[in-house]
PDB file of N, CA and C in Angstrom:
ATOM      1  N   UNK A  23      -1.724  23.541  -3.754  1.00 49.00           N
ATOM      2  CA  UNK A  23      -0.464  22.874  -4.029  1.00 49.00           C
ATOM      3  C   UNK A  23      -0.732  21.841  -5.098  1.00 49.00           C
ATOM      4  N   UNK A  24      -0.416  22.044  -6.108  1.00 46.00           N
ATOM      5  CA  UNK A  24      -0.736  21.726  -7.557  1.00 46.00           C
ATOM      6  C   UNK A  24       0.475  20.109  -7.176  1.00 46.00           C
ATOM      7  N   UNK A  25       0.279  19.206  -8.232  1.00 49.00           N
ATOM      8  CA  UNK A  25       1.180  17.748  -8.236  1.00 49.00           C
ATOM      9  C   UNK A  25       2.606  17.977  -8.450  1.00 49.00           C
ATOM     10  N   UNK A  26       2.892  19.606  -9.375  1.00 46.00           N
ATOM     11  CA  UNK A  26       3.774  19.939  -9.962  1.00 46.00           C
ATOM     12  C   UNK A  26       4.524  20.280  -8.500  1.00 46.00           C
ATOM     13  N   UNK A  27       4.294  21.289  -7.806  1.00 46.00           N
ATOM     14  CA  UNK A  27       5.144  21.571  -6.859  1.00 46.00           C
ATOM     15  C   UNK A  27       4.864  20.608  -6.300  1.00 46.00           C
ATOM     16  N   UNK A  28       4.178  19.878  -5.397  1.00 46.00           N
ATOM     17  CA  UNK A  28       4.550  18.987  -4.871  1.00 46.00           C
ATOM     18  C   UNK A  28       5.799  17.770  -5.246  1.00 46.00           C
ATOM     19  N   UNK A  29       5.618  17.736  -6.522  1.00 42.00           N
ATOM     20  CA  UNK A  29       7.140  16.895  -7.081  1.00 42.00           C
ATOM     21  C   UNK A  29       8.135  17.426  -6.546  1.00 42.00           C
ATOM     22  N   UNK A  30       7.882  19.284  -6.607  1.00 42.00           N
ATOM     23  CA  UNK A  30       9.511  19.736  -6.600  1.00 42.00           C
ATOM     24  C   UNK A  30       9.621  19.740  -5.383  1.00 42.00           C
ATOM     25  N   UNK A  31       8.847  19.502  -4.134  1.00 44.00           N
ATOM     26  CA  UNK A  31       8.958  19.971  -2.794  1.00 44.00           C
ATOM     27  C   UNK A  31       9.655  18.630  -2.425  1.00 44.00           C
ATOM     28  N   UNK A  32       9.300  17.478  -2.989  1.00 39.00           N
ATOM     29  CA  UNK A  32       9.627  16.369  -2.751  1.00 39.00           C
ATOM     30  C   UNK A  32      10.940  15.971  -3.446  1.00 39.00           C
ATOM     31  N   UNK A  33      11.641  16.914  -4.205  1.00 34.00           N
ATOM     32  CA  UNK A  33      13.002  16.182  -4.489  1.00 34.00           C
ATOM     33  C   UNK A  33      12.702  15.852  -5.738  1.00 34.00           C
ATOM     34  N   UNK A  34      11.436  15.924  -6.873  1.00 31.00           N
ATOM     35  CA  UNK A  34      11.396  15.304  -8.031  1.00 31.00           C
ATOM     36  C   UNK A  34      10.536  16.092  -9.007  1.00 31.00           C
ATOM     37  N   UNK A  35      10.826  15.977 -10.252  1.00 27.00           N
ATOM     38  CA  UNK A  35       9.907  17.415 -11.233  1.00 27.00           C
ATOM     39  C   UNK A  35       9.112  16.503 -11.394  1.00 27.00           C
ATOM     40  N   UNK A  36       7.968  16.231 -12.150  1.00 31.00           N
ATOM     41  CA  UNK A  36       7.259  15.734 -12.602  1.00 31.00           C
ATOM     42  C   UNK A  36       5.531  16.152 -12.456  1.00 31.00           C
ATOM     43  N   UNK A  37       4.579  15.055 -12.052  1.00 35.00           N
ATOM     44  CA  UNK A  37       3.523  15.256 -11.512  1.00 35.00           C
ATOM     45  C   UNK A  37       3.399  14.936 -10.224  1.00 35.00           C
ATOM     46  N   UNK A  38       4.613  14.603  -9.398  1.00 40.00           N
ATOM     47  CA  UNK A  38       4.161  14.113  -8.000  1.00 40.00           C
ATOM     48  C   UNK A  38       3.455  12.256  -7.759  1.00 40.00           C
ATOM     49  N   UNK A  39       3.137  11.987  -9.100  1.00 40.00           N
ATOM     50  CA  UNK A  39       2.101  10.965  -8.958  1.00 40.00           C
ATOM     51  C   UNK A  39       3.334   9.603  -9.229  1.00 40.00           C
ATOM     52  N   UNK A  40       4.519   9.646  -8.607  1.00 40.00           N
ATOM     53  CA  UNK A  40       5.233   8.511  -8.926  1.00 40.00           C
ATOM     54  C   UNK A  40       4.796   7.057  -8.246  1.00 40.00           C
ATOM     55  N   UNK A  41       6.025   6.041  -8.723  1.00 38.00           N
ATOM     56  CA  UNK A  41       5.061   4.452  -7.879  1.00 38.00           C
ATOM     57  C   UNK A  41       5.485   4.740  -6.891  1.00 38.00           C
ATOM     58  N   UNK A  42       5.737   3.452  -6.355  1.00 41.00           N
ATOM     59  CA  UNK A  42       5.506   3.173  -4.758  1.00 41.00           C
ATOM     60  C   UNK A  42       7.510   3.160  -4.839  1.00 41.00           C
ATOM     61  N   UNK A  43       7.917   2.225  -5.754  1.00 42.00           N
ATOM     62  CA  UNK A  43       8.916   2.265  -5.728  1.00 42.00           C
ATOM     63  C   UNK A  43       9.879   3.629  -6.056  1.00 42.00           C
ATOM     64  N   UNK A  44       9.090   4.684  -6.478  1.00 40.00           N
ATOM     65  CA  UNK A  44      10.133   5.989  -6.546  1.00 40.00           C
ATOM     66  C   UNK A  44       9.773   6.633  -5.349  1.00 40.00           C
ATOM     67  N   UNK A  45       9.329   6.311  -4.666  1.00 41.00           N
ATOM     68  CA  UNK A  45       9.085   6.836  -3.203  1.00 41.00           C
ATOM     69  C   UNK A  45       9.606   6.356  -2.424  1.00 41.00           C
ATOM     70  N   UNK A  46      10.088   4.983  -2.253  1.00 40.00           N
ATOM     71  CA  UNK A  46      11.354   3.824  -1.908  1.00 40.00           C
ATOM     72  C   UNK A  46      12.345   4.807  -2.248  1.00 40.00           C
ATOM     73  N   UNK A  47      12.844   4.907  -2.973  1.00 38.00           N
ATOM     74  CA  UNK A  47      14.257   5.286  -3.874  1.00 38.00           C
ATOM     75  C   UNK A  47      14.313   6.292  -2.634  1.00 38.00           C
ATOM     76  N   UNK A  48      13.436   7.204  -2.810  1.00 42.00           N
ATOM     77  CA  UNK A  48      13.422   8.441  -2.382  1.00 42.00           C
ATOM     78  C   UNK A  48      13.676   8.804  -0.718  1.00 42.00           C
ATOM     79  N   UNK A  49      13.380   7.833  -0.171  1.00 46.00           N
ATOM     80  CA  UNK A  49      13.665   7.464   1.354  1.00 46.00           C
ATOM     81  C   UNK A  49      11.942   7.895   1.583  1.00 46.00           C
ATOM     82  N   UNK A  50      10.859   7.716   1.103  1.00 51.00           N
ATOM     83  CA  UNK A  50       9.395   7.870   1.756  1.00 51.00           C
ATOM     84  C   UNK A  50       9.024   6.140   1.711  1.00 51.00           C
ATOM     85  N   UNK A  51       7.898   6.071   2.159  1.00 56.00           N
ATOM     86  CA  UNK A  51       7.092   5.286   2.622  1.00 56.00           C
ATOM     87  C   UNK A  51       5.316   5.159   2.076  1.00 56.00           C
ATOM     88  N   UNK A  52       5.518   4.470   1.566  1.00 55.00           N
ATOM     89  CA  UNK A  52       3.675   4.504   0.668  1.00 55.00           C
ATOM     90  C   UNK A  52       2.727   4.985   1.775  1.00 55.00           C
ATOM     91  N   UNK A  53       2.640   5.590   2.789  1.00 54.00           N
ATOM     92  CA  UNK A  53       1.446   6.122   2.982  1.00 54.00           C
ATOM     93  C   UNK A  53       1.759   7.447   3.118  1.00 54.00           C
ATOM     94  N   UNK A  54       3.158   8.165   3.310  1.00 56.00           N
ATOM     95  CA  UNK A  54       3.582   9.034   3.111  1.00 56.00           C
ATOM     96  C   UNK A  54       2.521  10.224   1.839  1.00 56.00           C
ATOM     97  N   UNK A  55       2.667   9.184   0.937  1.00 57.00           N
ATOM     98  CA  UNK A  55       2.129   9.878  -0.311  1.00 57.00           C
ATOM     99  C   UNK A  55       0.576  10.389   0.242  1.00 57.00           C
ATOM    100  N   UNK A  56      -0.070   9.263   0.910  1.00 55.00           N
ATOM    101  CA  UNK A  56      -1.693  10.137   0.856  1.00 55.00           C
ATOM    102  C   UNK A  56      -1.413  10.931   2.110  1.00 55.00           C
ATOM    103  N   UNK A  57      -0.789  11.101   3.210  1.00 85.00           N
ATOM    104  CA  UNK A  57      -0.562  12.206   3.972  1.00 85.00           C
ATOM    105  C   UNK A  57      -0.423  13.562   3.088  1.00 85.00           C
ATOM    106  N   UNK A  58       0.771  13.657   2.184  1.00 88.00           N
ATOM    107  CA  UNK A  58       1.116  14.760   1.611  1.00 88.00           C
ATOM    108  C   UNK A  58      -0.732  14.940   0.535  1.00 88.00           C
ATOM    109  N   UNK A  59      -1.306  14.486  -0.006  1.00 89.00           N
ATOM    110  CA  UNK A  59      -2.366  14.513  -0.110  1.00 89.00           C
ATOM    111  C   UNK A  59      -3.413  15.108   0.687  1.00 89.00           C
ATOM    112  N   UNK A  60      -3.994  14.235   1.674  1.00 92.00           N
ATOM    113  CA  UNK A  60      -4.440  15.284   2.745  1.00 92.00           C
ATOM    114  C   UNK A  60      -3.649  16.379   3.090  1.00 92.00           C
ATOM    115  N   UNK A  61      -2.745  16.550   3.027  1.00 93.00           N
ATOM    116  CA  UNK A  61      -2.126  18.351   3.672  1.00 93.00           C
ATOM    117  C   UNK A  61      -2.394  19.307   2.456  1.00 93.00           C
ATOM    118  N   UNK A  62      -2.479  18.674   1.428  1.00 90.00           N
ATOM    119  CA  UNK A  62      -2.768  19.740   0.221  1.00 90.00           C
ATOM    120  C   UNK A  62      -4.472  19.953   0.094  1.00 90.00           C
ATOM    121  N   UNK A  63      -5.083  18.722   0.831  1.00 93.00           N
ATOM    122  CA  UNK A  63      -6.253  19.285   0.819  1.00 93.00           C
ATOM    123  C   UNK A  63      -6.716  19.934   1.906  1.00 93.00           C
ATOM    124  N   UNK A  64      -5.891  20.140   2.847  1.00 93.00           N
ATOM    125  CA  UNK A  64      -6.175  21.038   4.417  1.00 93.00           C
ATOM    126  C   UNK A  64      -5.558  22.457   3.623  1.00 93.00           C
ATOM    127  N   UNK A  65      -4.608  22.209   3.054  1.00 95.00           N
ATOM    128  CA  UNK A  65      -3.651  23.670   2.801  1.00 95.00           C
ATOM    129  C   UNK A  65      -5.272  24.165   1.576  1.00 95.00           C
ATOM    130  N   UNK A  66      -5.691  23.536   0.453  1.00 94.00           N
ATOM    131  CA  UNK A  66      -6.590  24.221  -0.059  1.00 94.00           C
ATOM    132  C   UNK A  66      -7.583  24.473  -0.154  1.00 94.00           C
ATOM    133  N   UNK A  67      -8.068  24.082   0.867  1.00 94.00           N
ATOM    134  CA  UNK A  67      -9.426  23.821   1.543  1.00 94.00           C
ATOM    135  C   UNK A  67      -9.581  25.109   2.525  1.00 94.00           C
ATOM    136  N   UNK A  68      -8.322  25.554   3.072  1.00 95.00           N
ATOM    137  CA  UNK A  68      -8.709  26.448   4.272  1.00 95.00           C
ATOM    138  C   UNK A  68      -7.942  28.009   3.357  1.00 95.00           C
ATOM    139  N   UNK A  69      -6.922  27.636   2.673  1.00 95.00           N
ATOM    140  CA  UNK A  69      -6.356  28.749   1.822  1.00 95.00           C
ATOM    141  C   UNK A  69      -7.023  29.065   0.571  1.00 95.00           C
ATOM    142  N   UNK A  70      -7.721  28.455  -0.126  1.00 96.00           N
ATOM    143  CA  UNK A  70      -7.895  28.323  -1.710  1.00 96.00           C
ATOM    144  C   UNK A  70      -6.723  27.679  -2.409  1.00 96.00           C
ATOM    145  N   UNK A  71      -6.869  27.181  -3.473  1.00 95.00           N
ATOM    146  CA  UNK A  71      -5.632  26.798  -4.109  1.00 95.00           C
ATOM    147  C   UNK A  71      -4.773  27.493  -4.911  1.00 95.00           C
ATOM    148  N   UNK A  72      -4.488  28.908  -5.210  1.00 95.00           N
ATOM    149  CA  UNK A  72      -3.672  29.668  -5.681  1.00 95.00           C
ATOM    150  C   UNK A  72      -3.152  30.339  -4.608  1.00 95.00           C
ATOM    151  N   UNK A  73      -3.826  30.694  -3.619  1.00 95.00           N
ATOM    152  CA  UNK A  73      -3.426  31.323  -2.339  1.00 95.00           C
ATOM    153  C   UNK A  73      -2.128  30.241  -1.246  1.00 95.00           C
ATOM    154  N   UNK A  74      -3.223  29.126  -1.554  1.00 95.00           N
ATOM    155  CA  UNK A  74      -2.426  27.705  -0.238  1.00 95.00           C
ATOM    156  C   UNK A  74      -1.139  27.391  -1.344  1.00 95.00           C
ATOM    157  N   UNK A  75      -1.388  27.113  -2.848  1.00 94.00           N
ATOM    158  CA  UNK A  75       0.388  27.037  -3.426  1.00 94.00           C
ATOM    159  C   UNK A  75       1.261  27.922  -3.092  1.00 94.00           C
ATOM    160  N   UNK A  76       1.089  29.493  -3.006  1.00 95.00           N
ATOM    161  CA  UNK A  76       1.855  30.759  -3.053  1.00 95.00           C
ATOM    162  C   UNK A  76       2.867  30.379  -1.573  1.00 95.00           C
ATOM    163  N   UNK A  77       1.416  30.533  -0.517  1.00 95.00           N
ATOM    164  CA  UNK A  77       1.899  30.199   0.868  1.00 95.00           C
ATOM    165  C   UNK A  77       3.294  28.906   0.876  1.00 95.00           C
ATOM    166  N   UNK A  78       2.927  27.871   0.365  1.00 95.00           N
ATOM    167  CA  UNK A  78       3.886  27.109   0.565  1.00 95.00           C
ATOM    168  C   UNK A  78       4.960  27.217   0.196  1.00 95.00           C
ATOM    169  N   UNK A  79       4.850  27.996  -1.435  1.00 96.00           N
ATOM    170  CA  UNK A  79       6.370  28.322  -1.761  1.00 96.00           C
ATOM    171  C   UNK A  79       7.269  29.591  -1.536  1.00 96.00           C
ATOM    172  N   UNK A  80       6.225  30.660  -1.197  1.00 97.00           N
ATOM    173  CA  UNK A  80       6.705  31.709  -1.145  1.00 97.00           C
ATOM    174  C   UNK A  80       6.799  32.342   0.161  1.00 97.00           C
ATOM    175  N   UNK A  81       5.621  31.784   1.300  1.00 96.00           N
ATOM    176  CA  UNK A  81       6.143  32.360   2.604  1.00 96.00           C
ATOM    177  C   UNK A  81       7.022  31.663   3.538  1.00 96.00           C
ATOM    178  N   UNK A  82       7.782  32.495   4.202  1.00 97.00           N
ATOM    179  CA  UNK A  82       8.978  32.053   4.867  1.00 97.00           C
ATOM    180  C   UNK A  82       8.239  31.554   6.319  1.00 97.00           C
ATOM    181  N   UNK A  83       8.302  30.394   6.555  1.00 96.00           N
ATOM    182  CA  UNK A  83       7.485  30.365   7.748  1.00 96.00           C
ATOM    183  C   UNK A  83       8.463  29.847   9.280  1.00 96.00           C
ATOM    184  N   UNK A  84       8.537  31.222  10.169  1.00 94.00           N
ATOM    185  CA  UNK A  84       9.072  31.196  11.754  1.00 94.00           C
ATOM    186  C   UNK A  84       9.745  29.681  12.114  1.00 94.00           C
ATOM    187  N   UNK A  85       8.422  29.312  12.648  1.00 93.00           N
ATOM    188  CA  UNK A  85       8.331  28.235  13.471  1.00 93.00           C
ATOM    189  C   UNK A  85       8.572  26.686  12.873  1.00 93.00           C
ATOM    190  N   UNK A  86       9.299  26.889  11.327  1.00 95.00           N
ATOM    191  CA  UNK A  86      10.025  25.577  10.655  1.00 95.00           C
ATOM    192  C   UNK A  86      11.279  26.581  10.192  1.00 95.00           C
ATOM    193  N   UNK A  87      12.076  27.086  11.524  1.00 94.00           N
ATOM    194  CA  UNK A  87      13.607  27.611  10.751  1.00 94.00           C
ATOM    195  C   UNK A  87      13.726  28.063  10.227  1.00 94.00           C
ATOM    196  N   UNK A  88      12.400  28.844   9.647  1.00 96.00           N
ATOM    197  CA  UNK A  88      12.743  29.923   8.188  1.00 96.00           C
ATOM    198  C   UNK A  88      12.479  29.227   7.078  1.00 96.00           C
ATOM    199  N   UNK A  89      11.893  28.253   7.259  1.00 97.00           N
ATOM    200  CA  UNK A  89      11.812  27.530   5.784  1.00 97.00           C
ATOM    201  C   UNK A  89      10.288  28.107   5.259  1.00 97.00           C
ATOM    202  N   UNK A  90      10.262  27.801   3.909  1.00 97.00           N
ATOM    203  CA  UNK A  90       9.128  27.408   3.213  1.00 97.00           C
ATOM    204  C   UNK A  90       7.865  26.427   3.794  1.00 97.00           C
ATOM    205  N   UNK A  91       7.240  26.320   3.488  1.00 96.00           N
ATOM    206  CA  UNK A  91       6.671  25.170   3.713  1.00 96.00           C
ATOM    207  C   UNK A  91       7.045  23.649   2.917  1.00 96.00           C
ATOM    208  N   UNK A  92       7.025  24.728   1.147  1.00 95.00           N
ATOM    209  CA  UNK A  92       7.863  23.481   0.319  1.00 95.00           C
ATOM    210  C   UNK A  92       9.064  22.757   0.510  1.00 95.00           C
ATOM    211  N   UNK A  93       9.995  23.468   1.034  1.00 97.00           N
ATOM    212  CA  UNK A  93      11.305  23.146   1.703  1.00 97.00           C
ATOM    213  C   UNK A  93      11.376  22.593   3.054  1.00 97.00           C
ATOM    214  N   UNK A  94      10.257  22.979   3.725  1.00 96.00           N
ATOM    215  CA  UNK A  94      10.128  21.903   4.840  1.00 96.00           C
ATOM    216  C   UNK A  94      10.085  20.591   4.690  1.00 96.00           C
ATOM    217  N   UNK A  95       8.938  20.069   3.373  1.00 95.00           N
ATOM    218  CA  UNK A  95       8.553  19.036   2.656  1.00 95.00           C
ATOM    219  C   UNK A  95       9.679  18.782   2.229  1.00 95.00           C
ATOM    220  N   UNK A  96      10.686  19.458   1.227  1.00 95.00           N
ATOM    221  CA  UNK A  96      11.643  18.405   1.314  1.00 95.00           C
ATOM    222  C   UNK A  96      12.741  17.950   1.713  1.00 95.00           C
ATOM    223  N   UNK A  97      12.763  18.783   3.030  1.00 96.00           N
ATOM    224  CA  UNK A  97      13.710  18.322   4.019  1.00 96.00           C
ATOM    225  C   UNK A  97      13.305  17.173   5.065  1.00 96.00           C
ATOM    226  N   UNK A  98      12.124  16.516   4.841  1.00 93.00           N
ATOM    227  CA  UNK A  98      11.290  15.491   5.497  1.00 93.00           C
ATOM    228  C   UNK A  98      10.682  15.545   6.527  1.00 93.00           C
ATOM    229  N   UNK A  99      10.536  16.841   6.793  1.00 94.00           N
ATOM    230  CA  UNK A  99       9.543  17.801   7.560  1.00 94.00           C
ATOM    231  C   UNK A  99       8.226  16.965   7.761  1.00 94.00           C
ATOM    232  N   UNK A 100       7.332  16.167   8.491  1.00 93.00           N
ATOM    233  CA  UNK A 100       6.155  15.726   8.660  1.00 93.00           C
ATOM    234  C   UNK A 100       4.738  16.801   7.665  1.00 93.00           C
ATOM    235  N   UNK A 101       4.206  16.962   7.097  1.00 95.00           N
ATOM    236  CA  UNK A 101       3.098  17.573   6.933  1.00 95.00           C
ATOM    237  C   UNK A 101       2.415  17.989   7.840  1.00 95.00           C
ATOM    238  N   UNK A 102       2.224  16.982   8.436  1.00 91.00           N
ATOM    239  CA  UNK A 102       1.160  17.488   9.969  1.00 91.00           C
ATOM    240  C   UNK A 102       1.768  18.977  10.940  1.00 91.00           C
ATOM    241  N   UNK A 103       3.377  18.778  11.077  1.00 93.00           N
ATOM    242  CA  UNK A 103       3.892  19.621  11.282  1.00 93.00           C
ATOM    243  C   UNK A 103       3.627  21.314  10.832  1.00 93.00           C
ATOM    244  N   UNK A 104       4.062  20.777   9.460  1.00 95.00           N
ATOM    245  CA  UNK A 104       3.915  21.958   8.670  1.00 95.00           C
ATOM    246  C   UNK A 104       2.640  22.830   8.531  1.00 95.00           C
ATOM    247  N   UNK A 105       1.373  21.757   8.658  1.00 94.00           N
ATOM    248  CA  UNK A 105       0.144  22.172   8.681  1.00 94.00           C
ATOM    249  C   UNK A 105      -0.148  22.856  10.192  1.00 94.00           C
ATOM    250  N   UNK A 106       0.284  22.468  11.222  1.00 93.00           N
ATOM    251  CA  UNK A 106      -0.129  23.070  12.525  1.00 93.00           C
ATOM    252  C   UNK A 106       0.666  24.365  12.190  1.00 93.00           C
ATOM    253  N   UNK A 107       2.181  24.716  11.928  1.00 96.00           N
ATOM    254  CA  UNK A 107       2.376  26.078  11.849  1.00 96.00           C
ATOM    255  C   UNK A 107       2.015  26.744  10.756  1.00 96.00           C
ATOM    256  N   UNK A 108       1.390  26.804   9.896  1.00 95.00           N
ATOM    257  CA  UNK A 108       0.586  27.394   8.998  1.00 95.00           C
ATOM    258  C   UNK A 108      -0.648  27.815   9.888  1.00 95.00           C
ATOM    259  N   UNK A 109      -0.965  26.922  10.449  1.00 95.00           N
ATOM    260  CA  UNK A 109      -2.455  27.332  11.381  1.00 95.00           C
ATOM    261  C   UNK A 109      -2.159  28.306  12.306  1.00 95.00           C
ATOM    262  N   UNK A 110      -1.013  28.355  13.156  1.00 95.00           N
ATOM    263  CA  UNK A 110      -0.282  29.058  14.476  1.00 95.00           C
ATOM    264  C   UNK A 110      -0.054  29.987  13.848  1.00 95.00           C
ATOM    265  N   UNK A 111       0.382  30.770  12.612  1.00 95.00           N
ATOM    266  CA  UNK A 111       1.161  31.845  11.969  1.00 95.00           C
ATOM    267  C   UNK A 111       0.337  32.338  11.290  1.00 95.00           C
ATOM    268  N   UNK A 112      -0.966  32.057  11.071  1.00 94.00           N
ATOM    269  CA  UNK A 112      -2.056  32.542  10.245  1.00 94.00           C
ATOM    270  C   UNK A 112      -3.829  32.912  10.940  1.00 94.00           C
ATOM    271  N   UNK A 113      -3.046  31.914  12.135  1.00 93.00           N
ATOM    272  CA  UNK A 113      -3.983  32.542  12.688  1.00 93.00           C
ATOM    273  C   UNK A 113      -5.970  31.594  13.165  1.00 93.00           C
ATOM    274  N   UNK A 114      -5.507  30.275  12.176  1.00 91.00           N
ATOM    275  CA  UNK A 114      -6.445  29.487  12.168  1.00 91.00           C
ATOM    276  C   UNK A 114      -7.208  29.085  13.313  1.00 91.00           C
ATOM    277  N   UNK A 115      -8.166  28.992  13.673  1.00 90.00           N
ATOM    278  CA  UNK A 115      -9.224  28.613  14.813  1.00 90.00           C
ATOM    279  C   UNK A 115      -8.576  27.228  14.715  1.00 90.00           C
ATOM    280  N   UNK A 116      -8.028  26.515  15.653  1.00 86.00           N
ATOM    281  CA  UNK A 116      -7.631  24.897  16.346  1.00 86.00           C
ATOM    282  C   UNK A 116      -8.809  24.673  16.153  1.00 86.00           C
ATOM    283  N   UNK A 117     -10.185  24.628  16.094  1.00 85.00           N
ATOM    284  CA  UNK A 117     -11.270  23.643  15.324  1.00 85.00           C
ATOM    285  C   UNK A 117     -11.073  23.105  14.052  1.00 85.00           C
ATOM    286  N   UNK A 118      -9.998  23.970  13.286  1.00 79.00           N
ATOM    287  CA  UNK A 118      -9.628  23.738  12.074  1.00 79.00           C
ATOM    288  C   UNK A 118      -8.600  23.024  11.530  1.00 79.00           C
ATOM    289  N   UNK A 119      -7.933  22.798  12.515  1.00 75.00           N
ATOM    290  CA  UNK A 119      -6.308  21.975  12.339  1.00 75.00           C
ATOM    291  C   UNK A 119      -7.066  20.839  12.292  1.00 75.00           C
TER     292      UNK A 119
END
């Protein structure tokens, strides 16, 4: 999950790397940002990173309503969330969550 989608998952194009105050605007919270951080490094760490971007934008995942993963993100979906059903739907060993 490249900075780019992460912007767009979050409601904003760019690099993802905005201040503290466009994350205010945005209804997040400054630690928000290094959460979504760590989940991109759980998502590419256990997926690869062309594989863990695809997943987020392109598979429809059950157990968040049918959403995306990206669309989970920016419906204010927790990460942690999103990361346990990625693990449940894929199949991940819980040593790994």
């Amino acid at each position: 999950l490249d900075g780019r989608v992460v912007g767009r998952a979050c409601g904003r194009l760019g690099t993802g790397r905005g201040s503290v105050g466009d994350e205010r605007r945005m209804g997040r919270q400054r630690g928000e940002r290094v959460r979504l951080t760590e989940f991109q490094e759980l998502v590419r760490g256990e997926f690869g990173s062309a594989r863990g971007d695809a997943l987020l934008t392109d598979h429809v995942l059950s157990g968040l309503g049918g959403r995306t993963g990206a669309r989970a993100i920016q419906d204010g979906v927790d990460p942690k969330d999103i990361w346990r059903t990625l693990c449940l739907e894929f199949d991940i060993p819980r040593s790994r969550w």
